[in-house]
Amino acid sequence: MIVRVCIAVLLLSFCVKDTAAQSDPHVRVRVLGSQKPTSVSVKATGGDLRIHLPSTSSPVMRLRPGESATLSLRGPEVAIERSADGIYASALDIQPDEGVTWTLTSGDVTRAYTGPLHVEPDGSSLQLVNHAPLDDYVASVVAAEYGFKDLEGSKAMAVVARTYGVRASDKFNSGDYDHVDNTVSQVYRGVRAITPTSRRATQATAGQVLTYDGSLIEAVYFSSSGGHTANNEDVWDAKDVLPYLRGKRDPYDRNSPHHRWSTSVPSSQLLSALSNEFGTRITGFVLGKRSSEGRLKTVTLLTPGGRMTVRANNFRLAITRRLPDADLKSTWFDASRNGNTYRFSGRGFGHGVGLSQWGIHEMSDQGRDYQDMLSFYYSGVDIRSFDGAQIDAPARPVASNPPKERKKEEKEEETTRRIGW
């Protein structure tokens, strides 16, 4: 028997922006969103799952360990059904006991989670928001994003992942969640992805976040710098110059397999990909302005009607989205055409802003600790407990370029001038 319950959708009280006030903070992550699921299976594994209407404290259904139910769309409502009964409602909350693990299965993907799940329709798919316990979230992200086993590098990544996780943003224009589980935010694959090293690193840095002038920073990161990191405004269409995201010479990238690279792409495929991405026929391109270390800032696209200039990072992402095998790893490249083929030769992997994962791995091999790693890649930051950080406020940008007067050792390493993502 299926019961329909009509209610107004109310949000759970777990919210990233309230992190400092909570003893058990959670991160609101939309999971499996890239699959656009219309139906998923939820299973209780480590303990009971209580099914609630968002406005009620008493459960309307309970799943015992080993028991499964199906969540699906029913027009403008969401349904949860098992063999004997079911419920329709405008939204549902699934509440496990603290530390209890449960699973979601969508197609051939099964992932285990802890923390509550909020479910509601989102157009033609289900919106599944896991209110993930912060430590479980951080340990899972470190395991997925940092492909090395060294503890100090993993500690650095834990602080970065935690900072990114608790710094709520309006990137998704949603009041229901603050992050997604893929590289648009950070890769989060639930608790089964956690490794002993990622858990140990999370515990060793418990509560630590990165701040600048007392506020959380934008803790972006990438894979490999190619020998020099980048200023945020040189890569993205950023109005603010962030003082802690300053490009500098990076001596720790030498052993990265991405330090230098080359790739070739058939010209017809590349021009077709660009045409589809930018919505007009592209007949060629011209490399534009560069930052002082060599990264491209802009690329000019040639069209039958004239020229169109785009950010170099948008050019790169357009190609990697449309042609995954093209392997255009960064915006630090030169390009040439030989007959029907474009050849790219470049340096580094990812956007180049913030922390380099290959860099901290090398620093770990050299015996440096995670505090050294973080202070090297993020200029002028402090490591502190999130209880003392301004969770709502991002670190203040500077109105213009940073002061030119610097310490002698900084002058030697810097010039005037994120999955990696």
PDB file of N, CA and C in Angstrom, residues 18-98:
ATOM      1  N   ASP A  18      26.574  27.108   9.145  1.00  0.00           N
ATOM      2  CA  ASP A  18      26.441  27.072  10.591  1.00  0.00           C
ATOM      3  C   ASP A  18      27.518  26.223  11.240  1.00  0.00           C
ATOM      4  N   THR A  19      28.546  25.854  10.488  1.00  0.00           N
ATOM      5  CA  THR A  19      29.543  24.902  10.951  1.00  0.00           C
ATOM      6  C   THR A  19      30.157  25.304  12.281  1.00  0.00           C
ATOM      7  N   ALA A  20      30.512  26.558  12.440  1.00  0.00           N
ATOM      8  CA  ALA A  20      31.226  26.968  13.639  1.00  0.00           C
ATOM      9  C   ALA A  20      30.404  26.767  14.892  1.00  0.00           C
ATOM     10  N   ALA A  21      29.102  26.710  14.748  1.00  0.00           N
ATOM     11  CA  ALA A  21      28.235  26.588  15.912  1.00  0.00           C
ATOM     12  C   ALA A  21      27.877  25.146  16.229  1.00  0.00           C
ATOM     13  N   GLN A  22      28.339  24.188  15.393  1.00  0.00           N
ATOM     14  CA  GLN A  22      27.944  22.816  15.578  1.00  0.00           C
ATOM     15  C   GLN A  22      29.101  22.001  16.121  1.00  0.00           C
ATOM     16  N   SER A  23      28.780  21.062  17.026  1.00  0.00           N
ATOM     17  CA  SER A  23      29.811  20.171  17.534  1.00  0.00           C
ATOM     18  C   SER A  23      30.075  19.034  16.560  1.00  0.00           C
ATOM     19  N   ASP A  24      29.105  18.747  15.694  1.00  0.00           N
ATOM     20  CA  ASP A  24      29.237  17.664  14.728  1.00  0.00           C
ATOM     21  C   ASP A  24      28.888  18.202  13.343  1.00  0.00           C
ATOM     22  N   PRO A  25      29.766  18.992  12.746  1.00  0.00           N
ATOM     23  CA  PRO A  25      29.431  19.664  11.493  1.00  0.00           C
ATOM     24  C   PRO A  25      29.250  18.695  10.338  1.00  0.00           C
ATOM     25  N   HIS A  26      28.411  19.080   9.406  1.00  0.00           N
ATOM     26  CA  HIS A  26      28.149  18.321   8.199  1.00  0.00           C
ATOM     27  C   HIS A  26      28.396  19.210   6.986  1.00  0.00           C
ATOM     28  N   VAL A  27      28.637  18.563   5.846  1.00  0.00           N
ATOM     29  CA  VAL A  27      28.779  19.253   4.573  1.00  0.00           C
ATOM     30  C   VAL A  27      27.652  18.772   3.665  1.00  0.00           C
ATOM     31  N   ARG A  28      26.923  19.703   3.077  1.00  0.00           N
ATOM     32  CA  ARG A  28      25.797  19.345   2.218  1.00  0.00           C
ATOM     33  C   ARG A  28      26.303  19.107   0.791  1.00  0.00           C
ATOM     34  N   VAL A  29      26.266  17.842   0.366  1.00  0.00           N
ATOM     35  CA  VAL A  29      26.825  17.456  -0.927  1.00  0.00           C
ATOM     36  C   VAL A  29      25.749  16.784  -1.771  1.00  0.00           C
ATOM     37  N   ARG A  30      25.532  17.295  -2.958  1.00  0.00           N
ATOM     38  CA  ARG A  30      24.640  16.596  -3.885  1.00  0.00           C
ATOM     39  C   ARG A  30      25.398  15.419  -4.482  1.00  0.00           C
ATOM     40  N   VAL A  31      24.869  14.216  -4.306  1.00  0.00           N
ATOM     41  CA  VAL A  31      25.553  13.017  -4.769  1.00  0.00           C
ATOM     42  C   VAL A  31      24.845  12.430  -5.985  1.00  0.00           C
ATOM     43  N   LEU A  32      25.637  11.814  -6.853  1.00  0.00           N
ATOM     44  CA  LEU A  32      25.153  11.132  -8.054  1.00  0.00           C
ATOM     45  C   LEU A  32      24.393  12.058  -8.992  1.00  0.00           C
ATOM     46  N   GLY A  33      24.593  13.360  -8.846  1.00  0.00           N
ATOM     47  CA  GLY A  33      23.853  14.320  -9.669  1.00  0.00           C
ATOM     48  C   GLY A  33      24.206  14.248 -11.136  1.00  0.00           C
ATOM     49  N   SER A  34      25.466  13.930 -11.444  1.00  0.00           N
ATOM     50  CA  SER A  34      25.863  13.876 -12.853  1.00  0.00           C
ATOM     51  C   SER A  34      25.181  12.729 -13.596  1.00  0.00           C
ATOM     52  N   GLN A  35      24.661  11.737 -12.852  1.00  0.00           N
ATOM     53  CA  GLN A  35      23.940  10.631 -13.476  1.00  0.00           C
ATOM     54  C   GLN A  35      22.475  10.964 -13.746  1.00  0.00           C
ATOM     55  N   LYS A  36      21.993  12.050 -13.138  1.00  0.00           N
ATOM     56  CA  LYS A  36      20.591  12.448 -13.281  1.00  0.00           C
ATOM     57  C   LYS A  36      19.649  11.264 -13.027  1.00  0.00           C
ATOM     58  N   PRO A  37      19.730  10.665 -11.859  1.00  0.00           N
ATOM     59  CA  PRO A  37      18.937   9.452 -11.608  1.00  0.00           C
ATOM     60  C   PRO A  37      17.446   9.753 -11.463  1.00  0.00           C
ATOM     61  N   THR A  38      16.629   8.863 -11.979  1.00  0.00           N
ATOM     62  CA  THR A  38      15.191   8.923 -11.769  1.00  0.00           C
ATOM     63  C   THR A  38      14.745   7.889 -10.744  1.00  0.00           C
ATOM     64  N   SER A  39      15.642   6.932 -10.455  1.00  0.00           N
ATOM     65  CA  SER A  39      15.336   5.895  -9.481  1.00  0.00           C
ATOM     66  C   SER A  39      16.640   5.378  -8.892  1.00  0.00           C
ATOM     67  N   VAL A  40      16.695   5.221  -7.568  1.00  0.00           N
ATOM     68  CA  VAL A  40      17.867   4.661  -6.901  1.00  0.00           C
ATOM     69  C   VAL A  40      17.388   3.718  -5.808  1.00  0.00           C
ATOM     70  N   SER A  41      18.287   2.839  -5.411  1.00  0.00           N
ATOM     71  CA  SER A  41      18.010   1.933  -4.301  1.00  0.00           C
ATOM     72  C   SER A  41      18.780   2.392  -3.083  1.00  0.00           C
ATOM     73  N   VAL A  42      18.109   2.462  -1.935  1.00  0.00           N
ATOM     74  CA  VAL A  42      18.761   2.793  -0.675  1.00  0.00           C
ATOM     75  C   VAL A  42      18.676   1.563   0.218  1.00  0.00           C
ATOM     76  N   LYS A  43      19.811   1.262   0.882  1.00  0.00           N
ATOM     77  CA  LYS A  43      19.865   0.053   1.702  1.00  0.00           C
ATOM     78  C   LYS A  43      20.477   0.361   3.055  1.00  0.00           C
ATOM     79  N   ALA A  44      19.828  -0.107   4.113  1.00  0.00           N
ATOM     80  CA  ALA A  44      20.401  -0.009   5.452  1.00  0.00           C
ATOM     81  C   ALA A  44      21.444  -1.112   5.605  1.00  0.00           C
ATOM     82  N   THR A  45      22.635  -0.746   6.067  1.00  0.00           N
ATOM     83  CA  THR A  45      23.687  -1.751   6.218  1.00  0.00           C
ATOM     84  C   THR A  45      24.170  -1.853   7.661  1.00  0.00           C
ATOM     85  N   GLY A  46      24.633  -0.749   8.233  1.00  0.00           N
ATOM     86  CA  GLY A  46      25.216  -0.799   9.568  1.00  0.00           C
ATOM     87  C   GLY A  46      24.228  -0.587  10.698  1.00  0.00           C
ATOM     88  N   GLY A  47      22.983  -0.282  10.385  1.00  0.00           N
ATOM     89  CA  GLY A  47      21.976  -0.010  11.408  1.00  0.00           C
ATOM     90  C   GLY A  47      20.687   0.437  10.755  1.00  0.00           C
ATOM     91  N   ASP A  48      19.714   0.844  11.563  1.00  0.00           N
ATOM     92  CA  ASP A  48      18.414   1.267  11.037  1.00  0.00           C
ATOM     93  C   ASP A  48      18.520   2.584  10.264  1.00  0.00           C
ATOM     94  N   LEU A  49      17.635   2.717   9.273  1.00  0.00           N
ATOM     95  CA  LEU A  49      17.413   3.990   8.589  1.00  0.00           C
ATOM     96  C   LEU A  49      15.975   4.411   8.853  1.00  0.00           C
ATOM     97  N   ARG A  50      15.800   5.618   9.364  1.00  0.00           N
ATOM     98  CA  ARG A  50      14.475   6.154   9.640  1.00  0.00           C
ATOM     99  C   ARG A  50      14.076   7.113   8.524  1.00  0.00           C
ATOM    100  N   ILE A  51      12.899   6.918   7.962  1.00  0.00           N
ATOM    101  CA  ILE A  51      12.407   7.758   6.872  1.00  0.00           C
ATOM    102  C   ILE A  51      11.451   8.782   7.476  1.00  0.00           C
ATOM    103  N   HIS A  52      11.755  10.058   7.258  1.00  0.00           N
ATOM    104  CA  HIS A  52      10.963  11.147   7.819  1.00  0.00           C
ATOM    105  C   HIS A  52      10.393  12.022   6.709  1.00  0.00           C
ATOM    106  N   LEU A  53       9.263  12.638   7.013  1.00  0.00           N
ATOM    107  CA  LEU A  53       8.849  13.820   6.273  1.00  0.00           C
ATOM    108  C   LEU A  53       9.625  14.993   6.853  1.00  0.00           C
ATOM    109  N   PRO A  54      10.033  15.947   6.039  1.00  0.00           N
ATOM    110  CA  PRO A  54      10.897  17.023   6.564  1.00  0.00           C
ATOM    111  C   PRO A  54      10.306  17.804   7.720  1.00  0.00           C
ATOM    112  N   SER A  55       8.987  17.787   7.861  1.00  0.00           N
ATOM    113  CA  SER A  55       8.361  18.594   8.910  1.00  0.00           C
ATOM    114  C   SER A  55       8.010  17.786  10.156  1.00  0.00           C
ATOM    115  N   THR A  56       8.369  16.490  10.183  1.00  0.00           N
ATOM    116  CA  THR A  56       7.971  15.648  11.310  1.00  0.00           C
ATOM    117  C   THR A  56       9.176  15.052  12.008  1.00  0.00           C
ATOM    118  N   SER A  57       9.019  14.795  13.283  1.00  0.00           N
ATOM    119  CA  SER A  57      10.102  14.199  14.059  1.00  0.00           C
ATOM    120  C   SER A  57       9.990  12.686  14.149  1.00  0.00           C
ATOM    121  N   SER A  58       8.781  12.156  13.984  1.00  0.00           N
ATOM    122  CA  SER A  58       8.582  10.711  14.053  1.00  0.00           C
ATOM    123  C   SER A  58       8.722  10.097  12.665  1.00  0.00           C
ATOM    124  N   PRO A  59       9.415   8.964  12.543  1.00  0.00           N
ATOM    125  CA  PRO A  59       9.591   8.342  11.225  1.00  0.00           C
ATOM    126  C   PRO A  59       8.281   7.774  10.699  1.00  0.00           C
ATOM    127  N   VAL A  60       8.120   7.831   9.351  1.00  0.00           N
ATOM    128  CA  VAL A  60       6.954   7.242   8.703  1.00  0.00           C
ATOM    129  C   VAL A  60       7.280   5.868   8.133  1.00  0.00           C
ATOM    130  N   MET A  61       8.561   5.524   8.155  1.00  0.00           N
ATOM    131  CA  MET A  61       9.007   4.214   7.699  1.00  0.00           C
ATOM    132  C   MET A  61      10.365   3.951   8.340  1.00  0.00           C
ATOM    133  N   ARG A  62      10.701   2.688   8.498  1.00  0.00           N
ATOM    134  CA  ARG A  62      12.004   2.324   9.043  1.00  0.00           C
ATOM    135  C   ARG A  62      12.565   1.151   8.241  1.00  0.00           C
ATOM    136  N   LEU A  63      13.826   1.267   7.824  1.00  0.00           N
ATOM    137  CA  LEU A  63      14.521   0.171   7.153  1.00  0.00           C
ATOM    138  C   LEU A  63      15.478  -0.472   8.137  1.00  0.00           C
ATOM    139  N   ARG A  64      15.346  -1.779   8.315  1.00  0.00           N
ATOM    140  CA  ARG A  64      16.239  -2.517   9.195  1.00  0.00           C
ATOM    141  C   ARG A  64      17.503  -2.919   8.441  1.00  0.00           C
ATOM    142  N   PRO A  65      18.582  -3.264   9.168  1.00  0.00           N
ATOM    143  CA  PRO A  65      19.824  -3.665   8.494  1.00  0.00           C
ATOM    144  C   PRO A  65      19.572  -4.784   7.485  1.00  0.00           C
ATOM    145  N   GLY A  66      20.086  -4.567   6.267  1.00  0.00           N
ATOM    146  CA  GLY A  66      19.903  -5.519   5.183  1.00  0.00           C
ATOM    147  C   GLY A  66      18.671  -5.260   4.339  1.00  0.00           C
ATOM    148  N   GLU A  67      17.791  -4.364   4.771  1.00  0.00           N
ATOM    149  CA  GLU A  67      16.557  -4.076   4.050  1.00  0.00           C
ATOM    150  C   GLU A  67      16.769  -2.922   3.071  1.00  0.00           C
ATOM    151  N   SER A  68      16.140  -3.031   1.895  1.00  0.00           N
ATOM    152  CA  SER A  68      16.272  -2.023   0.839  1.00  0.00           C
ATOM    153  C   SER A  68      14.919  -1.420   0.496  1.00  0.00           C
ATOM    154  N   ALA A  69      14.974  -0.248  -0.112  1.00  0.00           N
ATOM    155  CA  ALA A  69      13.779   0.397  -0.663  1.00  0.00           C
ATOM    156  C   ALA A  69      14.190   1.162  -1.908  1.00  0.00           C
ATOM    157  N   THR A  70      13.206   1.476  -2.740  1.00  0.00           N
ATOM    158  CA  THR A  70      13.467   2.198  -3.983  1.00  0.00           C
ATOM    159  C   THR A  70      12.958   3.627  -3.874  1.00  0.00           C
ATOM    160  N   LEU A  71      13.821   4.571  -4.183  1.00  0.00           N
ATOM    161  CA  LEU A  71      13.440   5.976  -4.285  1.00  0.00           C
ATOM    162  C   LEU A  71      13.244   6.306  -5.753  1.00  0.00           C
ATOM    163  N   SER A  72      12.119   6.954  -6.083  1.00  0.00           N
ATOM    164  CA  SER A  72      11.850   7.258  -7.484  1.00  0.00           C
ATOM    165  C   SER A  72      10.991   8.497  -7.605  1.00  0.00           C
ATOM    166  N   LEU A  73      10.927   9.022  -8.822  1.00  0.00           N
ATOM    167  CA  LEU A  73      10.064  10.159  -9.123  1.00  0.00           C
ATOM    168  C   LEU A  73       8.650   9.684  -9.384  1.00  0.00           C
ATOM    169  N   ARG A  74       7.681  10.411  -8.863  1.00  0.00           N
ATOM    170  CA  ARG A  74       6.278  10.189  -9.174  1.00  0.00           C
ATOM    171  C   ARG A  74       5.694  11.541  -9.554  1.00  0.00           C
ATOM    172  N   GLY A  75       5.916  11.958 -10.786  1.00  0.00           N
ATOM    173  CA  GLY A  75       5.492  13.288 -11.196  1.00  0.00           C
ATOM    174  C   GLY A  75       6.245  14.333 -10.404  1.00  0.00           C
ATOM    175  N   PRO A  76       5.534  15.245  -9.734  1.00  0.00           N
ATOM    176  CA  PRO A  76       6.210  16.295  -8.966  1.00  0.00           C
ATOM    177  C   PRO A  76       6.591  15.847  -7.556  1.00  0.00           C
ATOM    178  N   GLU A  77       6.439  14.547  -7.278  1.00  0.00           N
ATOM    179  CA  GLU A  77       6.720  14.038  -5.943  1.00  0.00           C
ATOM    180  C   GLU A  77       7.804  12.973  -6.002  1.00  0.00           C
ATOM    181  N   VAL A  78       8.272  12.593  -4.821  1.00  0.00           N
ATOM    182  CA  VAL A  78       9.243  11.523  -4.687  1.00  0.00           C
ATOM    183  C   VAL A  78       8.578  10.395  -3.914  1.00  0.00           C
ATOM    184  N   ALA A  79       8.874   9.156  -4.305  1.00  0.00           N
ATOM    185  CA  ALA A  79       8.286   7.999  -3.652  1.00  0.00           C
ATOM    186  C   ALA A  79       9.392   7.133  -3.062  1.00  0.00           C
ATOM    187  N   ILE A  80       9.113   6.502  -1.940  1.00  0.00           N
ATOM    188  CA  ILE A  80       9.972   5.450  -1.407  1.00  0.00           C
ATOM    189  C   ILE A  80       9.099   4.219  -1.247  1.00  0.00           C
ATOM    190  N   GLU A  81       9.522   3.113  -1.857  1.00  0.00           N
ATOM    191  CA  GLU A  81       8.713   1.912  -1.899  1.00  0.00           C
ATOM    192  C   GLU A  81       9.545   0.691  -1.528  1.00  0.00           C
ATOM    193  N   ARG A  82       8.955  -0.211  -0.792  1.00  0.00           N
ATOM    194  CA  ARG A  82       9.514  -1.534  -0.553  1.00  0.00           C
ATOM    195  C   ARG A  82       8.420  -2.548  -0.849  1.00  0.00           C
ATOM    196  N   SER A  83       8.677  -3.798  -0.598  1.00  0.00           N
ATOM    197  CA  SER A  83       7.746  -4.830  -1.058  1.00  0.00           C
ATOM    198  C   SER A  83       6.343  -4.673  -0.473  1.00  0.00           C
ATOM    199  N   ALA A  84       6.252  -4.244   0.772  1.00  0.00           N
ATOM    200  CA  ALA A  84       4.953  -4.232   1.439  1.00  0.00           C
ATOM    201  C   ALA A  84       4.254  -2.890   1.414  1.00  0.00           C
ATOM    202  N   ASP A  85       4.981  -1.808   1.336  1.00  0.00           N
ATOM    203  CA  ASP A  85       4.353  -0.496   1.437  1.00  0.00           C
ATOM    204  C   ASP A  85       5.222   0.556   0.775  1.00  0.00           C
ATOM    205  N   GLY A  86       4.702   1.789   0.786  1.00  0.00           N
ATOM    206  CA  GLY A  86       5.435   2.898   0.203  1.00  0.00           C
ATOM    207  C   GLY A  86       4.793   4.218   0.558  1.00  0.00           C
ATOM    208  N   ILE A  87       5.498   5.306   0.233  1.00  0.00           N
ATOM    209  CA  ILE A  87       5.033   6.648   0.581  1.00  0.00           C
ATOM    210  C   ILE A  87       5.349   7.597  -0.571  1.00  0.00           C
ATOM    211  N   TYR A  88       4.408   8.462  -0.913  1.00  0.00           N
ATOM    212  CA  TYR A  88       4.637   9.612  -1.785  1.00  0.00           C
ATOM    213  C   TYR A  88       4.748  10.854  -0.923  1.00  0.00           C
ATOM    214  N   ALA A  89       5.624  11.755  -1.298  1.00  0.00           N
ATOM    215  CA  ALA A  89       5.701  13.037  -0.601  1.00  0.00           C
ATOM    216  C   ALA A  89       6.447  14.027  -1.482  1.00  0.00           C
ATOM    217  N   SER A  90       6.357  15.301  -1.141  1.00  0.00           N
ATOM    218  CA  SER A  90       7.083  16.317  -1.906  1.00  0.00           C
ATOM    219  C   SER A  90       8.579  16.250  -1.627  1.00  0.00           C
ATOM    220  N   ALA A  91       8.958  15.672  -0.481  1.00  0.00           N
ATOM    221  CA  ALA A  91      10.367  15.483  -0.142  1.00  0.00           C
ATOM    222  C   ALA A  91      10.441  14.475   1.000  1.00  0.00           C
ATOM    223  N   LEU A  92      11.609  13.839   1.136  1.00  0.00           N
ATOM    224  CA  LEU A  92      11.825  12.868   2.207  1.00  0.00           C
ATOM    225  C   LEU A  92      13.209  13.069   2.797  1.00  0.00           C
ATOM    226  N   ASP A  93      13.328  12.792   4.095  1.00  0.00           N
ATOM    227  CA  ASP A  93      14.621  12.781   4.776  1.00  0.00           C
ATOM    228  C   ASP A  93      14.902  11.376   5.286  1.00  0.00           C
ATOM    229  N   ILE A  94      16.079  10.884   5.017  1.00  0.00           N
ATOM    230  CA  ILE A  94      16.492   9.569   5.487  1.00  0.00           C
ATOM    231  C   ILE A  94      17.547   9.779   6.563  1.00  0.00           C
ATOM    232  N   GLN A  95      17.270   9.305   7.755  1.00  0.00           N
ATOM    233  CA  GLN A  95      18.092   9.621   8.915  1.00  0.00           C
ATOM    234  C   GLN A  95      18.685   8.345   9.522  1.00  0.00           C
ATOM    235  N   PRO A  96      20.011   8.155   9.418  1.00  0.00           N
ATOM    236  CA  PRO A  96      20.643   7.030  10.115  1.00  0.00           C
ATOM    237  C   PRO A  96      21.084   7.460  11.510  1.00  0.00           C
ATOM    238  N   ASP A  97      21.379   6.493  12.346  1.00  0.00           N
ATOM    239  CA  ASP A  97      22.027   6.820  13.606  1.00  0.00           C
ATOM    240  C   ASP A  97      23.449   7.300  13.327  1.00  0.00           C
ATOM    241  N   GLU A  98      24.034   8.021  14.276  1.00  0.00           N
ATOM    242  CA  GLU A  98      25.379   8.560  14.100  1.00  0.00           C
ATOM    243  C   GLU A  98      26.369   7.436  13.811  1.00  0.00           C
TER     244      GLU A  98
END
